[in-house]
Amino acid sequence: MGLTVVGEDLIASGHPGADTPPELGDHNLGIIRSADAGVSWEPAAFTGEKDFHALAAGSDGTVYGLATDAIDVLASKDGGDSWAPTGGQLMAVGLVVTSGGNVVAATPDGLRVSTDGARSFEPWPGAPMLYALSVSPNGELIAGVDADEKIWVHVSGASAWKEVGIVHGTAQATAITDTGSILVADDSGLTLLPPAP
């Protein structure tokens, strides 16, 4: 499942559950949107057709997505209603967008970075192999987890990544708060790490 925020709206994708209204899609939800913090959802695009596990939004409102059935990165500039290929192609388990508008992808071959609106991606030299990527609300801090379950962060402008903790089992997701604290959902539940010094 993918989830991102655009303004006040939540944009999500995934598979329906037992209680999912049928109008949201069967087998794949496509892109769905909520304007009330997830209380209710409406279909936006690709209903019943696609499953996006990687969704990320930039500060300009552009949403980037990668469906599980393709390697083409797609972008939406209208809150998820319409999508177009960016020209970038890759397999990724996660996407984030930094404050500078760079699109960062967690791929099986390591982190890749796009500085041109996801039209092309280059390796991030010296970056650890990460999954469960997240970015702070201001786009200045990226967090992720490596295969050894170490938690890494990168601050905008820094030359290197920093190890800040370890998860307990397999991390399902990470999130970063407004204050820079890192939330990790893993086999032991939800853990809050204070901001990295």
mmCIF file of C-alpha atoms in Angstrom:
data_model
loop_
_atom_site.group_PDB
_atom_site.id
_atom_site.type_symbol
_atom_site.label_atom_id
_atom_site.label_comp_id
_atom_site.label_asym_id
_atom_site.label_seq_id
_atom_site.Cartn_x
_atom_site.Cartn_y
_atom_site.Cartn_z
ATOM 1 C CA MET A 1 0.000 0.000 0.000
ATOM 2 C CA GLY A 2 1.152 3.520 -0.773
ATOM 3 C CA LEU A 3 0.126 6.640 1.138
ATOM 4 C CA THR A 4 1.075 10.302 0.831
ATOM 5 C CA VAL A 5 -0.274 13.744 1.737
ATOM 6 C CA VAL A 6 -1.084 16.549 -0.701
ATOM 7 C CA GLY A 7 -2.168 19.698 1.100
ATOM 8 C CA GLU A 8 -4.997 18.538 3.358
ATOM 9 C CA ASP A 9 -5.757 15.426 1.291
ATOM 10 C CA LEU A 10 -4.552 11.856 1.747
ATOM 11 C CA ILE A 11 -3.720 9.961 -1.451
ATOM 12 C CA ALA A 12 -3.494 6.171 -1.135
ATOM 13 C CA SER A 13 -3.450 2.899 -3.034
ATOM 14 C CA GLY A 14 -3.428 -0.801 -2.259
ATOM 15 C CA HIS A 15 -5.845 -3.711 -2.108
ATOM 16 C CA PRO A 16 -9.407 -3.648 -0.771
ATOM 17 C CA GLY A 17 -10.293 -5.226 2.552
ATOM 18 C CA ALA A 18 -13.440 -7.082 3.563
ATOM 19 C CA ASP A 19 -15.243 -3.819 4.427
ATOM 20 C CA THR A 20 -13.998 -1.734 1.490
ATOM 21 C CA PRO A 21 -16.864 -0.141 -0.471
ATOM 22 C CA PRO A 22 -17.035 -1.736 -3.952
ATOM 23 C CA GLU A 23 -16.877 1.646 -5.719
ATOM 24 C CA LEU A 24 -13.251 1.989 -4.561
ATOM 25 C CA GLY A 25 -12.188 -0.949 -6.705
ATOM 26 C CA ASP A 26 -11.979 -4.705 -6.762
ATOM 27 C CA HIS A 27 -8.589 -6.439 -6.458
ATOM 28 C CA ASN A 28 -6.668 -3.134 -6.796
ATOM 29 C CA LEU A 29 -7.837 0.189 -5.406
ATOM 30 C CA GLY A 30 -6.024 2.306 -7.965
ATOM 31 C CA ILE A 31 -5.625 5.808 -6.536
ATOM 32 C CA ILE A 32 -8.065 6.834 -3.802
ATOM 33 C CA ARG A 33 -8.331 10.171 -1.996
ATOM 34 C CA SER A 34 -9.602 11.365 1.368
ATOM 35 C CA ALA A 35 -10.362 14.991 2.219
ATOM 36 C CA ASP A 36 -11.350 14.216 5.833
ATOM 37 C CA ALA A 37 -8.231 12.604 7.345
ATOM 38 C CA GLY A 38 -9.168 9.098 6.206
ATOM 39 C CA VAL A 39 -12.744 8.962 7.490
ATOM 40 C CA SER A 40 -14.090 8.575 3.956
ATOM 41 C CA TRP A 41 -12.463 7.833 0.600
ATOM 42 C CA GLU A 42 -13.302 8.410 -3.052
ATOM 43 C CA PRO A 43 -11.833 6.862 -6.189
ATOM 44 C CA ALA A 44 -9.515 9.173 -8.135
ATOM 45 C CA ALA A 45 -7.791 7.134 -10.882
ATOM 46 C CA PHE A 46 -6.992 3.596 -12.085
ATOM 47 C CA THR A 47 -9.933 2.175 -10.098
ATOM 48 C CA GLY A 48 -9.633 -1.611 -10.004
ATOM 49 C CA GLU A 49 -6.615 -1.484 -12.330
ATOM 50 C CA LYS A 50 -3.401 -0.624 -10.505
ATOM 51 C CA ASP A 51 -1.738 -0.998 -7.108
ATOM 52 C CA PHE A 52 0.798 1.664 -6.137
ATOM 53 C CA HIS A 53 3.148 0.649 -3.319
ATOM 54 C CA ALA A 54 5.288 3.752 -3.854
ATOM 55 C CA LEU A 55 3.613 7.176 -3.630
ATOM 56 C CA ALA A 56 5.237 10.488 -2.699
ATOM 57 C CA ALA A 57 4.264 14.146 -2.964
ATOM 58 C CA GLY A 58 6.461 17.196 -3.367
ATOM 59 C CA SER A 59 5.875 20.582 -1.775
ATOM 60 C CA ASP A 60 4.551 21.849 -5.140
ATOM 61 C CA GLY A 61 1.714 19.293 -4.979
ATOM 62 C CA THR A 62 3.115 16.944 -7.619
ATOM 63 C CA VAL A 63 2.449 13.318 -6.688
ATOM 64 C CA TYR A 64 4.842 10.645 -7.952
ATOM 65 C CA GLY A 65 3.829 7.010 -8.103
ATOM 66 C CA LEU A 66 5.133 3.637 -9.152
ATOM 67 C CA ALA A 67 2.623 0.862 -9.764
ATOM 68 C CA THR A 68 3.528 -2.734 -8.985
ATOM 69 C CA ASP A 69 2.826 -3.837 -12.563
ATOM 70 C CA ALA A 70 5.217 -1.429 -14.328
ATOM 71 C CA ILE A 71 8.589 0.298 -14.130
ATOM 72 C CA ASP A 72 7.342 3.658 -15.422
ATOM 73 C CA VAL A 73 7.283 6.436 -12.829
ATOM 74 C CA LEU A 74 4.031 8.393 -13.119
ATOM 75 C CA ALA A 75 3.245 11.922 -11.937
ATOM 76 C CA SER A 76 0.028 13.764 -11.143
ATOM 77 C CA LYS A 77 -0.280 17.532 -10.819
ATOM 78 C CA ASP A 78 -4.003 17.567 -9.977
ATOM 79 C CA GLY A 79 -4.249 15.643 -6.719
ATOM 80 C CA GLY A 80 -4.250 12.194 -8.274
ATOM 81 C CA ASP A 81 -7.014 12.563 -10.864
ATOM 82 C CA SER A 82 -4.792 12.320 -13.954
ATOM 83 C CA TRP A 83 -1.350 10.777 -14.386
ATOM 84 C CA ALA A 84 1.398 10.900 -17.009
ATOM 85 C CA PRO A 85 4.721 9.067 -17.353
ATOM 86 C CA THR A 86 7.713 11.161 -16.295
ATOM 87 C CA GLY A 87 10.143 9.244 -18.498
ATOM 88 C CA GLY A 88 11.889 7.672 -15.507
ATOM 89 C CA GLN A 89 11.886 3.899 -15.258
ATOM 90 C CA LEU A 90 12.882 1.766 -12.279
ATOM 91 C CA MET A 91 11.706 -0.796 -9.755
ATOM 92 C CA ALA A 92 11.342 0.687 -6.285
ATOM 93 C CA VAL A 93 9.802 -0.173 -2.925
ATOM 94 C CA GLY A 94 9.569 3.447 -1.838
ATOM 95 C CA LEU A 95 9.705 7.045 -3.006
ATOM 96 C CA VAL A 96 10.192 10.330 -1.149
ATOM 97 C CA VAL A 97 10.523 13.925 -2.332
ATOM 98 C CA THR A 98 12.975 16.300 -0.644
ATOM 99 C CA SER A 99 12.544 20.012 0.048
ATOM 100 C CA GLY A 100 14.603 20.730 -3.073
ATOM 101 C CA GLY A 101 12.243 18.665 -5.222
ATOM 102 C CA ASN A 102 14.583 15.708 -5.650
ATOM 103 C CA VAL A 103 12.790 12.371 -5.957
ATOM 104 C CA VAL A 104 14.555 9.591 -4.029
ATOM 105 C CA ALA A 105 13.754 5.949 -4.798
ATOM 106 C CA ALA A 106 14.605 2.869 -2.723
ATOM 107 C CA THR A 107 15.440 0.220 -5.336
ATOM 108 C CA PRO A 108 16.840 -3.331 -5.143
ATOM 109 C CA ASP A 109 20.150 -1.831 -6.318
ATOM 110 C CA GLY A 110 20.265 0.950 -3.722
ATOM 111 C CA LEU A 111 19.013 4.506 -3.486
ATOM 112 C CA ARG A 112 18.502 6.403 -6.730
ATOM 113 C CA VAL A 113 17.986 10.168 -6.978
ATOM 114 C CA SER A 114 16.263 12.273 -9.608
ATOM 115 C CA THR A 115 16.946 15.990 -9.868
ATOM 116 C CA ASP A 116 14.763 16.461 -12.965
ATOM 117 C CA GLY A 117 11.227 15.624 -11.867
ATOM 118 C CA ALA A 118 11.682 11.825 -12.017
ATOM 119 C CA ARG A 119 12.661 11.858 -15.697
ATOM 120 C CA SER A 120 15.960 10.136 -14.875
ATOM 121 C CA PHE A 121 17.580 8.589 -11.796
ATOM 122 C CA GLU A 122 21.217 8.261 -10.733
ATOM 123 C CA PRO A 123 22.769 6.233 -7.867
ATOM 124 C CA TRP A 124 23.226 8.050 -4.534
ATOM 125 C CA PRO A 125 26.960 7.532 -3.838
ATOM 126 C CA GLY A 126 27.748 6.259 -0.344
ATOM 127 C CA ALA A 127 24.114 5.779 0.661
ATOM 128 C CA PRO A 128 23.142 2.614 2.554
ATOM 129 C CA MET A 129 20.754 0.111 0.933
ATOM 130 C CA LEU A 130 17.419 1.132 2.446
ATOM 131 C CA TYR A 131 13.740 0.301 2.463
ATOM 132 C CA ALA A 132 10.848 1.814 4.480
ATOM 133 C CA LEU A 133 11.822 5.321 3.364
ATOM 134 C CA SER A 134 10.160 8.400 4.814
ATOM 135 C CA VAL A 135 10.740 12.137 4.666
ATOM 136 C CA SER A 136 10.006 14.855 7.203
ATOM 137 C CA PRO A 137 7.090 17.220 6.539
ATOM 138 C CA ASN A 138 9.537 19.979 5.544
ATOM 139 C CA GLY A 139 11.465 17.627 3.237
ATOM 140 C CA GLU A 140 14.767 18.216 5.040
ATOM 141 C CA LEU A 141 15.238 14.803 6.710
ATOM 142 C CA ILE A 142 15.065 11.334 5.128
ATOM 143 C CA ALA A 143 14.913 8.126 7.174
ATOM 144 C CA GLY A 144 15.094 4.489 6.141
ATOM 145 C CA VAL A 145 15.978 1.002 7.348
ATOM 146 C CA ASP A 146 18.662 -1.320 5.956
ATOM 147 C CA ALA A 147 18.699 -5.131 5.680
ATOM 148 C CA ASP A 148 20.431 -5.387 9.079
ATOM 149 C CA GLU A 149 17.475 -3.440 10.571
ATOM 150 C CA LYS A 150 19.590 -0.354 11.260
ATOM 151 C CA ILE A 151 17.812 2.997 11.020
ATOM 152 C CA TRP A 152 19.607 5.651 8.966
ATOM 153 C CA VAL A 153 18.923 9.362 8.479
ATOM 154 C CA HIS A 154 20.162 11.993 6.076
ATOM 155 C CA VAL A 155 19.794 15.722 6.712
ATOM 156 C CA SER A 156 19.546 18.023 3.712
ATOM 157 C CA GLY A 157 22.973 19.433 2.899
ATOM 158 C CA ALA A 158 24.887 16.747 4.816
ATOM 159 C CA SER A 159 27.568 14.768 3.035
ATOM 160 C CA ALA A 160 26.824 11.419 4.696
ATOM 161 C CA TRP A 161 24.087 9.262 6.186
ATOM 162 C CA LYS A 162 24.017 8.666 9.955
ATOM 163 C CA GLU A 163 22.978 5.506 11.806
ATOM 164 C CA VAL A 164 20.573 6.432 14.621
ATOM 165 C CA GLY A 165 19.052 3.197 15.914
ATOM 166 C CA ILE A 166 17.862 -0.315 15.257
ATOM 167 C CA VAL A 167 14.428 -1.851 14.761
ATOM 168 C CA HIS A 168 13.105 -4.952 16.500
ATOM 169 C CA GLY A 169 12.382 -7.408 13.716
ATOM 170 C CA THR A 170 11.190 -6.298 10.313
ATOM 171 C CA ALA A 171 10.235 -2.662 9.816
ATOM 172 C CA GLN A 172 6.921 -2.191 8.025
ATOM 173 C CA ALA A 173 7.068 1.594 7.793
ATOM 174 C CA THR A 174 8.784 4.706 9.076
ATOM 175 C CA ALA A 175 7.495 8.248 9.498
ATOM 176 C CA ILE A 176 9.087 11.500 10.626
ATOM 177 C CA THR A 177 7.277 14.061 12.792
ATOM 178 C CA ASP A 178 7.423 17.859 12.531
ATOM 179 C CA THR A 179 10.020 17.867 15.318
ATOM 180 C CA GLY A 180 12.294 15.300 13.635
ATOM 181 C CA SER A 181 11.340 12.315 15.777
ATOM 182 C CA ILE A 182 11.215 9.038 13.845
ATOM 183 C CA LEU A 183 8.334 6.595 14.197
ATOM 184 C CA VAL A 184 9.052 2.983 13.259
ATOM 185 C CA ALA A 185 6.385 0.295 12.914
ATOM 186 C CA ASP A 186 8.086 -3.084 13.360
ATOM 187 C CA ASP A 187 7.479 -6.541 14.818
ATOM 188 C CA SER A 188 7.422 -5.132 18.363
ATOM 189 C CA GLY A 189 4.871 -2.428 17.599
ATOM 190 C CA LEU A 190 5.437 1.308 17.249
ATOM 191 C CA THR A 191 8.700 2.893 18.415
ATOM 192 C CA LEU A 192 9.447 6.621 18.687
ATOM 193 C CA LEU A 193 13.057 7.725 18.330
ATOM 194 C CA PRO A 194 13.876 11.284 19.428
ATOM 195 C CA PRO A 195 15.404 13.657 16.880
ATOM 196 C CA ALA A 196 18.946 12.725 15.878
ATOM 197 C CA PRO A 197 21.553 15.062 17.407
#
